[in-house]
mmCIF file of C-alpha atoms in Angstrom:
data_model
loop_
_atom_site.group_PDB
_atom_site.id
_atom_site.type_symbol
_atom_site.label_atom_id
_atom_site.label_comp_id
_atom_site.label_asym_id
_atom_site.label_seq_id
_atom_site.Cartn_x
_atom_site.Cartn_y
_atom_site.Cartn_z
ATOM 1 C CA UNK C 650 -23.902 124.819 44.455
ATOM 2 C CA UNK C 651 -24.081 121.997 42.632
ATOM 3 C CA UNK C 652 -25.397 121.539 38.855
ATOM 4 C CA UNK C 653 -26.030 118.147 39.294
ATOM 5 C CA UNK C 654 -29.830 117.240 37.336
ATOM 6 C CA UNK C 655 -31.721 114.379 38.366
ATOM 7 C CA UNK C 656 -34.674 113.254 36.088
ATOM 8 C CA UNK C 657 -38.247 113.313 37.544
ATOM 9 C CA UNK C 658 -38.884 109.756 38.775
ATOM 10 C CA UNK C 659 -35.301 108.596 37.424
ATOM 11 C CA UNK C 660 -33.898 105.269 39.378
ATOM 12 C CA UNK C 661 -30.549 103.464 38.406
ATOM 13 C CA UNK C 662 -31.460 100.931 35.653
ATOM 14 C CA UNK C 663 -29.169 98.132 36.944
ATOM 15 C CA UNK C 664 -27.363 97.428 40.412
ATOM 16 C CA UNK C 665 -23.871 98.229 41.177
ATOM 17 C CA UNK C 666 -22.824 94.584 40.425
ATOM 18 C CA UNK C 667 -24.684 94.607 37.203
ATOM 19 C CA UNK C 668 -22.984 98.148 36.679
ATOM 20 C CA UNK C 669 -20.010 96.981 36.579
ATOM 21 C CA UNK C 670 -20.788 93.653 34.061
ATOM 22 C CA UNK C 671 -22.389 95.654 31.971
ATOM 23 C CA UNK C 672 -19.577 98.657 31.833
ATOM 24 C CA UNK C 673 -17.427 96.386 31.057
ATOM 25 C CA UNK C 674 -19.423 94.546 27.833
ATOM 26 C CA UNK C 675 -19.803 97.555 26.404
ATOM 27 C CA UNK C 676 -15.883 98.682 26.620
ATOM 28 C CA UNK C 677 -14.870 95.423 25.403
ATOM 29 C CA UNK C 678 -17.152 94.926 22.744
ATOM 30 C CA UNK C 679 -16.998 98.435 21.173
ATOM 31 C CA UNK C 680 -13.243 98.402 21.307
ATOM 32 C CA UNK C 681 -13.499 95.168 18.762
ATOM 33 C CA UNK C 682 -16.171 96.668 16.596
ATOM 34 C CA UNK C 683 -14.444 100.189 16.007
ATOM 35 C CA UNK C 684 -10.679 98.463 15.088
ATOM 36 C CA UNK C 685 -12.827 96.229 12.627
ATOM 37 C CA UNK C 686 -14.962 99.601 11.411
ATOM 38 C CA UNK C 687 -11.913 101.663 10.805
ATOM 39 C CA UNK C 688 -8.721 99.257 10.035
ATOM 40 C CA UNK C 689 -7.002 100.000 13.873
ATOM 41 C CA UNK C 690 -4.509 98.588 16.049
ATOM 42 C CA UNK C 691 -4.371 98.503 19.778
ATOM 43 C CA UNK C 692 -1.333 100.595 20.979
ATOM 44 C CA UNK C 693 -0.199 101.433 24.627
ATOM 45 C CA UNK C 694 -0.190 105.290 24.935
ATOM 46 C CA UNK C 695 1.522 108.333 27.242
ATOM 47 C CA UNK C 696 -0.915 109.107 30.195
ATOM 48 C CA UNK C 697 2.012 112.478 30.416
ATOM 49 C CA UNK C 698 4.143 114.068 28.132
ATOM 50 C CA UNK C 699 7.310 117.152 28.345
ATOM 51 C CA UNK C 700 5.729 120.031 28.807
ATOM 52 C CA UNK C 701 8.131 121.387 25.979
ATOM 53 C CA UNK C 702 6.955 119.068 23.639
ATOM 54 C CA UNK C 703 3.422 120.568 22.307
ATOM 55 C CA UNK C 704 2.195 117.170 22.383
ATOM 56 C CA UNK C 705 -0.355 118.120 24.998
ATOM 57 C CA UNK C 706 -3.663 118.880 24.300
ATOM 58 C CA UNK C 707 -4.329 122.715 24.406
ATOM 59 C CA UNK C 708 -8.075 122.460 24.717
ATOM 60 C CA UNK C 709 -9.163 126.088 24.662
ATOM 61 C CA UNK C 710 -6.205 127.433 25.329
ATOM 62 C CA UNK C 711 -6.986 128.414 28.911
ATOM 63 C CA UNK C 712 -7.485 124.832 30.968
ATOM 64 C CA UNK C 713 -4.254 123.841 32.943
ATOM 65 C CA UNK C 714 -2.562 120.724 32.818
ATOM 66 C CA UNK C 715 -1.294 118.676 35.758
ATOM 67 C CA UNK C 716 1.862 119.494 35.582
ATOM 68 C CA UNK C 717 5.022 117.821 37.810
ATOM 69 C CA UNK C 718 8.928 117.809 38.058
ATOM 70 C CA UNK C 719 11.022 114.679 37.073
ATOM 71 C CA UNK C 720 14.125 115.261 38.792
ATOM 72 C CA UNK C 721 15.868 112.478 37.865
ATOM 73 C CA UNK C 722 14.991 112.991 33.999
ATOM 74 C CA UNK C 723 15.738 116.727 34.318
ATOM 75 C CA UNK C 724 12.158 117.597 32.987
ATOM 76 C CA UNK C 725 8.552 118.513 33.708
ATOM 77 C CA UNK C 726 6.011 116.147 33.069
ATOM 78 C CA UNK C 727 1.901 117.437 32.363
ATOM 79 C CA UNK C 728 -1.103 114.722 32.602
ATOM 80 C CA UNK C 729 -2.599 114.838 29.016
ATOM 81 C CA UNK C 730 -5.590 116.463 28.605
ATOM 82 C CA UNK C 731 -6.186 114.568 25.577
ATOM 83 C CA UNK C 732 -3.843 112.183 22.873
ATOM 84 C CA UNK C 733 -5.296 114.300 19.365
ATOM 85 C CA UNK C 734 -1.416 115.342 18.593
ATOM 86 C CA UNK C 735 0.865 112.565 20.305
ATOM 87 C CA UNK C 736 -1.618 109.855 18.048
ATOM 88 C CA UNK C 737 -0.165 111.341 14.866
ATOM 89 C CA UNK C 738 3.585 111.227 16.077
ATOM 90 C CA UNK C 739 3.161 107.512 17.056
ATOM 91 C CA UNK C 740 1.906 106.727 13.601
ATOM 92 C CA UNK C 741 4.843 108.101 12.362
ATOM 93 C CA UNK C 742 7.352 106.312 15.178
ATOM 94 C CA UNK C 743 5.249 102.757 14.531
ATOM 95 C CA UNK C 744 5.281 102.990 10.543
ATOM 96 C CA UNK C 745 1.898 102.666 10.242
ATOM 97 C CA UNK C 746 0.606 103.303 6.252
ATOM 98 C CA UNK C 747 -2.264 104.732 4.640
ATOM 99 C CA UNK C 748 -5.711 103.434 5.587
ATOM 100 C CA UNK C 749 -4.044 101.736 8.722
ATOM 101 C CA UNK C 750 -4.648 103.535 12.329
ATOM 102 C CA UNK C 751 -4.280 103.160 16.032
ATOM 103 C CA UNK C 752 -6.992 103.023 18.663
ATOM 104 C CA UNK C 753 -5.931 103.528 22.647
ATOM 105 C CA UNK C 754 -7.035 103.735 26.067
ATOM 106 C CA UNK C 755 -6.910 107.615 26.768
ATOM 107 C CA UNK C 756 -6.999 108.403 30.528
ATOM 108 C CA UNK C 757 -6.698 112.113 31.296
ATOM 109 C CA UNK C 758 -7.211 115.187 34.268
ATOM 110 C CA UNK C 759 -8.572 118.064 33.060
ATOM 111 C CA UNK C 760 -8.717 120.159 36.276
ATOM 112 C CA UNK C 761 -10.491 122.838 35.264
ATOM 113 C CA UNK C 762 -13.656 121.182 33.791
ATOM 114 C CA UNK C 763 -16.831 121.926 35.108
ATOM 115 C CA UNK C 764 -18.354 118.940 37.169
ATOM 116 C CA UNK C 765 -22.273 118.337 36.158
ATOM 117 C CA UNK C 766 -24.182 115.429 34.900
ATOM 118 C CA UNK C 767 -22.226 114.966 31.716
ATOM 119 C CA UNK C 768 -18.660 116.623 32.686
ATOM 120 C CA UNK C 769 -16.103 115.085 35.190
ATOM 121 C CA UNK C 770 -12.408 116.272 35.791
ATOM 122 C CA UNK C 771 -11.051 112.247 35.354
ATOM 123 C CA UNK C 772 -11.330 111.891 31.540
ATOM 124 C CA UNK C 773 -11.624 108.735 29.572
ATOM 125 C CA UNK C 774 -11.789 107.227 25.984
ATOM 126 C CA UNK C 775 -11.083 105.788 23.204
ATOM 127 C CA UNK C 776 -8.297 107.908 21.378
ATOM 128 C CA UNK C 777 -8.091 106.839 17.571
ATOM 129 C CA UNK C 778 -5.946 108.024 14.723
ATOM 130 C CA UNK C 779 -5.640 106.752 11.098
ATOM 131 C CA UNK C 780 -3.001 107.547 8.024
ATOM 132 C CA UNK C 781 -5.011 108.798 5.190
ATOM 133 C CA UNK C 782 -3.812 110.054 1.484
ATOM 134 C CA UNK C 783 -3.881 113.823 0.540
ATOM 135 C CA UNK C 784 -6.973 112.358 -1.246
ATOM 136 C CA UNK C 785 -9.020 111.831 1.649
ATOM 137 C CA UNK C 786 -9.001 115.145 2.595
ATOM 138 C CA UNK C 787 -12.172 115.930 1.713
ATOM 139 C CA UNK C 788 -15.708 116.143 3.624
ATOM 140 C CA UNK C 789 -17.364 112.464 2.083
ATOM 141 C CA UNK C 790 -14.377 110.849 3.333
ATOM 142 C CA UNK C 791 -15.118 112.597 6.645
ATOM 143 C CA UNK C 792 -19.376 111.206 6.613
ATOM 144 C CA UNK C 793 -17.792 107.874 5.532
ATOM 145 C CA UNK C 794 -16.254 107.608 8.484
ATOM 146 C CA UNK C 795 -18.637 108.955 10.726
ATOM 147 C CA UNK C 796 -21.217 106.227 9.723
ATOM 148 C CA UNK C 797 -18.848 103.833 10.592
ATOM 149 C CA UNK C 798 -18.192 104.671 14.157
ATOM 150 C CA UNK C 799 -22.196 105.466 14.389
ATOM 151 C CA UNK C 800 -22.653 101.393 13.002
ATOM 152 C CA UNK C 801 -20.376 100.460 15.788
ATOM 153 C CA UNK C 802 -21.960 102.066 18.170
ATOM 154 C CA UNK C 803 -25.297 101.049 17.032
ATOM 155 C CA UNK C 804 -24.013 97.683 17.296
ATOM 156 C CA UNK C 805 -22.715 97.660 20.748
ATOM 157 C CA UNK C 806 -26.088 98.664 21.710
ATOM 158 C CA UNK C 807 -27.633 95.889 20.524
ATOM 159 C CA UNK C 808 -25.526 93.162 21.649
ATOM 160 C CA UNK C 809 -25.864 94.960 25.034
ATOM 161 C CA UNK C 810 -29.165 94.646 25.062
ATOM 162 C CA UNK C 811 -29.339 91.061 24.380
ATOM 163 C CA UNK C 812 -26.961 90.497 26.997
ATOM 164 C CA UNK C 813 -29.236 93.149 29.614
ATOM 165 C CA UNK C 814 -32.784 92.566 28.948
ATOM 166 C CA UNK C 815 -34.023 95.539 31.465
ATOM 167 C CA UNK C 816 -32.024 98.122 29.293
ATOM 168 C CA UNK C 817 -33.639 99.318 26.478
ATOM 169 C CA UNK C 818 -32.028 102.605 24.814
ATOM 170 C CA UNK C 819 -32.682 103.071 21.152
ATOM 171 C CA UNK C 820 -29.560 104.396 19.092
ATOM 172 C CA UNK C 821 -30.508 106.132 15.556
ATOM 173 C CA UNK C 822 -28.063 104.829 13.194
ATOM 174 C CA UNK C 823 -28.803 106.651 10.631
ATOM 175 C CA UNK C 824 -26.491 110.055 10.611
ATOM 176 C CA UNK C 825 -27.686 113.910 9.578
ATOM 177 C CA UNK C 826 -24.830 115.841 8.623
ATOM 178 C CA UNK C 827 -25.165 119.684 9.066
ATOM 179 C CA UNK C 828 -23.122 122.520 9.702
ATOM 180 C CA UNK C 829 -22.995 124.654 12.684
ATOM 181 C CA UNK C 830 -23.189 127.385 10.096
ATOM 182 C CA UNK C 831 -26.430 126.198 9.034
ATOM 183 C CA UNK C 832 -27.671 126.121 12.565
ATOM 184 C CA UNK C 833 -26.917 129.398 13.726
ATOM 185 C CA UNK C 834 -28.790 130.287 10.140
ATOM 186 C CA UNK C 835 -31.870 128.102 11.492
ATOM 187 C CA UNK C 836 -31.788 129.530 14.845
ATOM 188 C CA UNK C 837 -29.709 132.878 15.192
ATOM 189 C CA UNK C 838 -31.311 133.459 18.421
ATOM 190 C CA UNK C 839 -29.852 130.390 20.104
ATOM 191 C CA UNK C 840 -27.393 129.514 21.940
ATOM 192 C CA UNK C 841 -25.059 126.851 20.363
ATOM 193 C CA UNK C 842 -26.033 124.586 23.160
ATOM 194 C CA UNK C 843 -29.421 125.391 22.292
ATOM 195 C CA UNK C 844 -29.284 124.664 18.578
ATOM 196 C CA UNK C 845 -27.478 121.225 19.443
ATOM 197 C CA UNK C 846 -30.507 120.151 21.689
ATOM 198 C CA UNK C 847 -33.199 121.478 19.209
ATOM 199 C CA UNK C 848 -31.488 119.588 16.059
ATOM 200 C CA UNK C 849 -31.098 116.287 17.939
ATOM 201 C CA UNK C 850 -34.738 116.734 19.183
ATOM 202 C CA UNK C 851 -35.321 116.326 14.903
ATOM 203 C CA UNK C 852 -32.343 113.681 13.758
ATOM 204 C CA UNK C 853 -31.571 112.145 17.173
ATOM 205 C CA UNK C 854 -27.956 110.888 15.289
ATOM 206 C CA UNK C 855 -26.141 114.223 14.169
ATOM 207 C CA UNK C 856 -23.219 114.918 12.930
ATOM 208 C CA UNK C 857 -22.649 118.600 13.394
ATOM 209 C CA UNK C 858 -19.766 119.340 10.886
ATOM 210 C CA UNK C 859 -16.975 122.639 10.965
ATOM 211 C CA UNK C 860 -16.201 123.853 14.490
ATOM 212 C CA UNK C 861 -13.695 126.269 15.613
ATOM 213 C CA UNK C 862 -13.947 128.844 12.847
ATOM 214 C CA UNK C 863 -15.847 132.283 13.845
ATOM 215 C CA UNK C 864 -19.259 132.136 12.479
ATOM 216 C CA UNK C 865 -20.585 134.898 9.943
ATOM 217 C CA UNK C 866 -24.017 136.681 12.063
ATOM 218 C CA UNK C 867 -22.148 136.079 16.121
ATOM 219 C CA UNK C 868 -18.975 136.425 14.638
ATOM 220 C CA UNK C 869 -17.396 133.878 17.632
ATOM 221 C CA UNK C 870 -17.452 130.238 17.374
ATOM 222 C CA UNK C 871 -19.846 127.908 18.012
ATOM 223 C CA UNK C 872 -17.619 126.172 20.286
ATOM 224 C CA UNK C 873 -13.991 125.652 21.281
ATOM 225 C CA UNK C 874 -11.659 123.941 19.105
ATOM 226 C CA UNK C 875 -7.545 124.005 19.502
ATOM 227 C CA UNK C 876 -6.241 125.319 16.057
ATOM 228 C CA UNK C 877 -3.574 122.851 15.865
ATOM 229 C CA UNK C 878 -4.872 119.184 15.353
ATOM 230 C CA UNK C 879 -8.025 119.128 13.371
ATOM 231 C CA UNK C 880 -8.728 121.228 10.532
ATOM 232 C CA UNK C 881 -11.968 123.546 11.486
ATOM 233 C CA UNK C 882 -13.608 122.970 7.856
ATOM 234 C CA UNK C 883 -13.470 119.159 7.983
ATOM 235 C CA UNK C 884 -14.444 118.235 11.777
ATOM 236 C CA UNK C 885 -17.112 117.927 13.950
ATOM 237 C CA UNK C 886 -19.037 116.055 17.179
ATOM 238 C CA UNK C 887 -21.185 112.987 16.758
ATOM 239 C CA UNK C 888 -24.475 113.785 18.910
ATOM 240 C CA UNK C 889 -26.806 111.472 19.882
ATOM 241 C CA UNK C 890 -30.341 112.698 21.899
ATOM 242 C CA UNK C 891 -29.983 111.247 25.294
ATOM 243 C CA UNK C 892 -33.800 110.073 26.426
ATOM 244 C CA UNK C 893 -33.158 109.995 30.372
ATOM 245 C CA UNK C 894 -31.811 113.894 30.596
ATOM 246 C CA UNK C 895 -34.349 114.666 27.021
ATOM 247 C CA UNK C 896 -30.723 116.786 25.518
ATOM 248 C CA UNK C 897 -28.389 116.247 23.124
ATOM 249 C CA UNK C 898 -25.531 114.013 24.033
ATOM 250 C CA UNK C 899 -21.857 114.244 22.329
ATOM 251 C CA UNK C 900 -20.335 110.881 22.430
ATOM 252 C CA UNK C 901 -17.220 111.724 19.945
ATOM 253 C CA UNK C 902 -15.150 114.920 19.224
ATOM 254 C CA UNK C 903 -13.087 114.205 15.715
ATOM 255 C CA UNK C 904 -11.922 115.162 12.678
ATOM 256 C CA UNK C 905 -9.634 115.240 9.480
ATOM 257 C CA UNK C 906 -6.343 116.851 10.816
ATOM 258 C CA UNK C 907 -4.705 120.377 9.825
ATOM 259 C CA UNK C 908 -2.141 120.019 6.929
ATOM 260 C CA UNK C 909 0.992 122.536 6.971
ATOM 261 C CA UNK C 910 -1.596 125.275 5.254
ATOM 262 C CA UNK C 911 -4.991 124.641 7.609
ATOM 263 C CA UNK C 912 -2.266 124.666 10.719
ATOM 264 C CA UNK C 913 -0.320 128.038 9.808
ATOM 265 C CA UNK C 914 -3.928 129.819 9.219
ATOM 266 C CA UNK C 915 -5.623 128.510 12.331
ATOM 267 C CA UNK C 916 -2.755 129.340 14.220
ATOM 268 C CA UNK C 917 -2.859 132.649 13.330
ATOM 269 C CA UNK C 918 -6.807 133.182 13.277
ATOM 270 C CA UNK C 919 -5.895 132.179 17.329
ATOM 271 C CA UNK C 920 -2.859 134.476 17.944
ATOM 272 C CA UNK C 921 -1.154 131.386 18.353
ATOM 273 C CA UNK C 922 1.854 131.652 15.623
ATOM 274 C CA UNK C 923 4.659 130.957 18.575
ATOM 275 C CA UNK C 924 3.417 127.269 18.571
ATOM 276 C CA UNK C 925 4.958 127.067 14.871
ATOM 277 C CA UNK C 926 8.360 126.790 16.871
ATOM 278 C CA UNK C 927 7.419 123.976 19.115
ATOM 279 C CA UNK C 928 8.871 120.377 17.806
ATOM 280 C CA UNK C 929 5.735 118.763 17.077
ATOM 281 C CA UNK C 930 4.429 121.783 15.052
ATOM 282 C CA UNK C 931 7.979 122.217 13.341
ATOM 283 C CA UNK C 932 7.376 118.106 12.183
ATOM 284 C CA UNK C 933 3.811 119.103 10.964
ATOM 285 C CA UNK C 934 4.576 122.571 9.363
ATOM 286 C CA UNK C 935 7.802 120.272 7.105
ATOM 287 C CA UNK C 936 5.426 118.095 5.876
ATOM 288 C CA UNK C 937 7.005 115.331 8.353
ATOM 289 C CA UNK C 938 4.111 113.752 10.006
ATOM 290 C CA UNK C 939 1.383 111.676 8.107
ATOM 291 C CA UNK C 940 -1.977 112.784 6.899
ATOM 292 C CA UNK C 941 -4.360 111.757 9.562
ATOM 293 C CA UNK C 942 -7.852 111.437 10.337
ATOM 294 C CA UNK C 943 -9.137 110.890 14.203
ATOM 295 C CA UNK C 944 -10.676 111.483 17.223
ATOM 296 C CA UNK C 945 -12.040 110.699 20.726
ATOM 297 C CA UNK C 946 -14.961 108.698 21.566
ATOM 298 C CA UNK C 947 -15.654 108.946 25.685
ATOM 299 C CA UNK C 948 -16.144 105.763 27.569
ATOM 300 C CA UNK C 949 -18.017 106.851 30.271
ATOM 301 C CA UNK C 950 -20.339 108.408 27.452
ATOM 302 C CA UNK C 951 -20.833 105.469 25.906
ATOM 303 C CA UNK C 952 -21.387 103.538 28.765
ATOM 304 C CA UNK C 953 -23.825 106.191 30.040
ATOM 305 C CA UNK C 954 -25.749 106.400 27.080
ATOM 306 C CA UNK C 955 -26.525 102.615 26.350
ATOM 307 C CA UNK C 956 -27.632 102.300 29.808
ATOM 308 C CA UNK C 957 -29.458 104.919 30.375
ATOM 309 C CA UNK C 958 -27.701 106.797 33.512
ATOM 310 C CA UNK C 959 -28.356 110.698 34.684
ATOM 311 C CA UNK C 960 -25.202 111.385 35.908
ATOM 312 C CA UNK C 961 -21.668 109.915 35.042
ATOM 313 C CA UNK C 962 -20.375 109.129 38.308
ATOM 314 C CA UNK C 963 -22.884 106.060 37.913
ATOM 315 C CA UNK C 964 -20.681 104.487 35.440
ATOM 316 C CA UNK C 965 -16.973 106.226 36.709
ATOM 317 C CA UNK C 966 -14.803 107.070 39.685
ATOM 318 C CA UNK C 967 -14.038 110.704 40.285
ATOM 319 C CA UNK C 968 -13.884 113.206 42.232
ATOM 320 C CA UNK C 969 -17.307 115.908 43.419
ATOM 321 C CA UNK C 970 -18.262 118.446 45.292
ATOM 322 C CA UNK C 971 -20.304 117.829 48.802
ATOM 323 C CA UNK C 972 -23.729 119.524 47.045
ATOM 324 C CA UNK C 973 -23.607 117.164 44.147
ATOM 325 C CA UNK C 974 -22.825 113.777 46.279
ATOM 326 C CA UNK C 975 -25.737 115.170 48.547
ATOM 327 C CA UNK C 976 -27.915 115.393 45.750
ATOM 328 C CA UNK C 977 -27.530 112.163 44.545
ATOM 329 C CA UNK C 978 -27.637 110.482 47.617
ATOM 330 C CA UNK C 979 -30.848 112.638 48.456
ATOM 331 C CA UNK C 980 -32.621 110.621 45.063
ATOM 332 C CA UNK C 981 -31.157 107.361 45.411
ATOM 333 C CA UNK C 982 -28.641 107.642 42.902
ATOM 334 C CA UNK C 983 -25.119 105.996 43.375
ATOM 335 C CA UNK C 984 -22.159 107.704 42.685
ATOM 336 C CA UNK C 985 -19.271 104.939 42.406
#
């Protein structure tokens, strides 16, 4: 069945052609205004990694990679389901200092995700990561940066629109910073979903700061986080409220990453301690790798949100079930 939502009287605001011109304004001008926001450098990046490596990605700790044998390297490959720990080994590798960072084109397959308007298994963005001092560590360095990433987006939008008369989205670039502790406060009898939609109603920019830990009334978290790249008490999702599906609309999952002390506790607040012997969390855990701040920022999101599409196979190639291609073809909407 599919969970596919299509707006009362929505239409596709531009034709594929114009799709396509405008998809690709938006990629290459954000790209330009988030290396100038944040200091980074355009690196070339692993689209797999050794399975052995704990480089990959553990998501929730259920989701399976893509996984492969190399025969003639002697060693199974998996897709990445994201770049959040192989970003902090490559500013190690490439010498990069502090207040100097890398931005890449992320491509992933996360099999397991649950197709709908918003969710596709073919995963792309822009995967950042920036050397910061012990100093930084520390929640206004964390809103700093979010209000730079939220001017660069606000910025994209505009030039877009100058570019695309018909397209009109309006971007709030001012940011409210709460917790998700403070929401479930607000609205205990919520779901987190719930609470995300009813804050962005209010702010329609929010920054909704400290997932991963359990929360103190539900006692679970308010969503999944993997316990060993950012640090649960300095992270958090950049929402935006998306007019066209009226819901709250994350466009960026990042964070200030786990130390040697915010990695051993999360680890074990997960049952997760075995990962301590893995070479990646062996670097981290001997102070080896460099303090880092970073993220993800999707670029189908993007590109859905600035102009204004229900579904994102309007703005990406993927793969989806026979009930949602039906559906969309039923109300005129094109799935590329």
């Amino acid at each position: 069945m599919s969970k596919v939502i299509i707006p009362q009287g929505y239409h596709t605001p531009l034709s594929v052609y114009e799709m396509q011109r405008a998809i690709e304004f938006i990629k290459s001008n954000f790209q330009v205004n988030l290396g100038q926001a944040l200091n980074l450098r355009r690196v070339s990046a692993a689209l797999f990694v050794d399975e052995n490596s704990g480089l990959n990605d553990n998501l929730n700790g259920v989701e399976r990679p893509v996984s492969f044998d190399i025969p003639d390297v002697g060693a199974n490959g998996q897709v990445v389901h994201s770049l959040a720990k192989w970003k902090r080994l490559a500013l190690k590798r490439y010498e990069f200092n502090v207040g100097k960072g890398l931005f890449t084109d992320m491509n992933a397959i996360r099999r397991d995700e649950e197709v709908d308007n918003l969710h596709s298994i073919y995963v792309d963005q822009w995967d950042w990561e920036k050397v910061i001092s012990r100093e930084d560590r520390n929640e206004q360095y964390l809103r700093q940066t979010v209000r730079a990433i939220v001017g660069a987006v606000v910025e994209t939008n505009d030039a877009l629109q100058i570019a695309f008369p018909s397209l009109h989205t309006k971007l709030e670039r001012e940011v409210y910073f709460v917790t998700t502790q403070e929401l479930e406060d607000r609205w205990p009898d919520y779901t987190p979903k719930e609470r995300e939609d009813a804050i962005c109603r209010e702010h329609r920019t929010v920054f909704l700061m400290q997932i991963g830990d359990n929360l103190k009334r539900s006692g679970k978290p308010h969503d999944g986080r993997a316990p060993d790249y950012d640090d649960w008490s300095l992270n958090g999702d950049i929402l935006m409220w998306n007019e066209v599906l009226q819901r709250s609309f994350e466009i960026s999952s990042m964070g200030i990453r786990v130390d040697e002390d915010s990695m051993r506790y999360q680890l074990h607040a997960r049952g997760c301690d075995e990962r301590s012997e893995l070479p990646f969390h062996k670097m981290l855990l001997a102070g080896e790798l460099p303090l880092t701040i970073g993220g993800g920022i999707g670029q189908s999101r993007l590109c859905m949100l600035m102009i204004g599409t229900c579904h994102i196979g309007e703005v990406q190639a993927s793969l989806w079930d026979q009930a949602t291609l039906d559906a969309c073809r039923d109300a005129g909407v094109m799935i590329l």
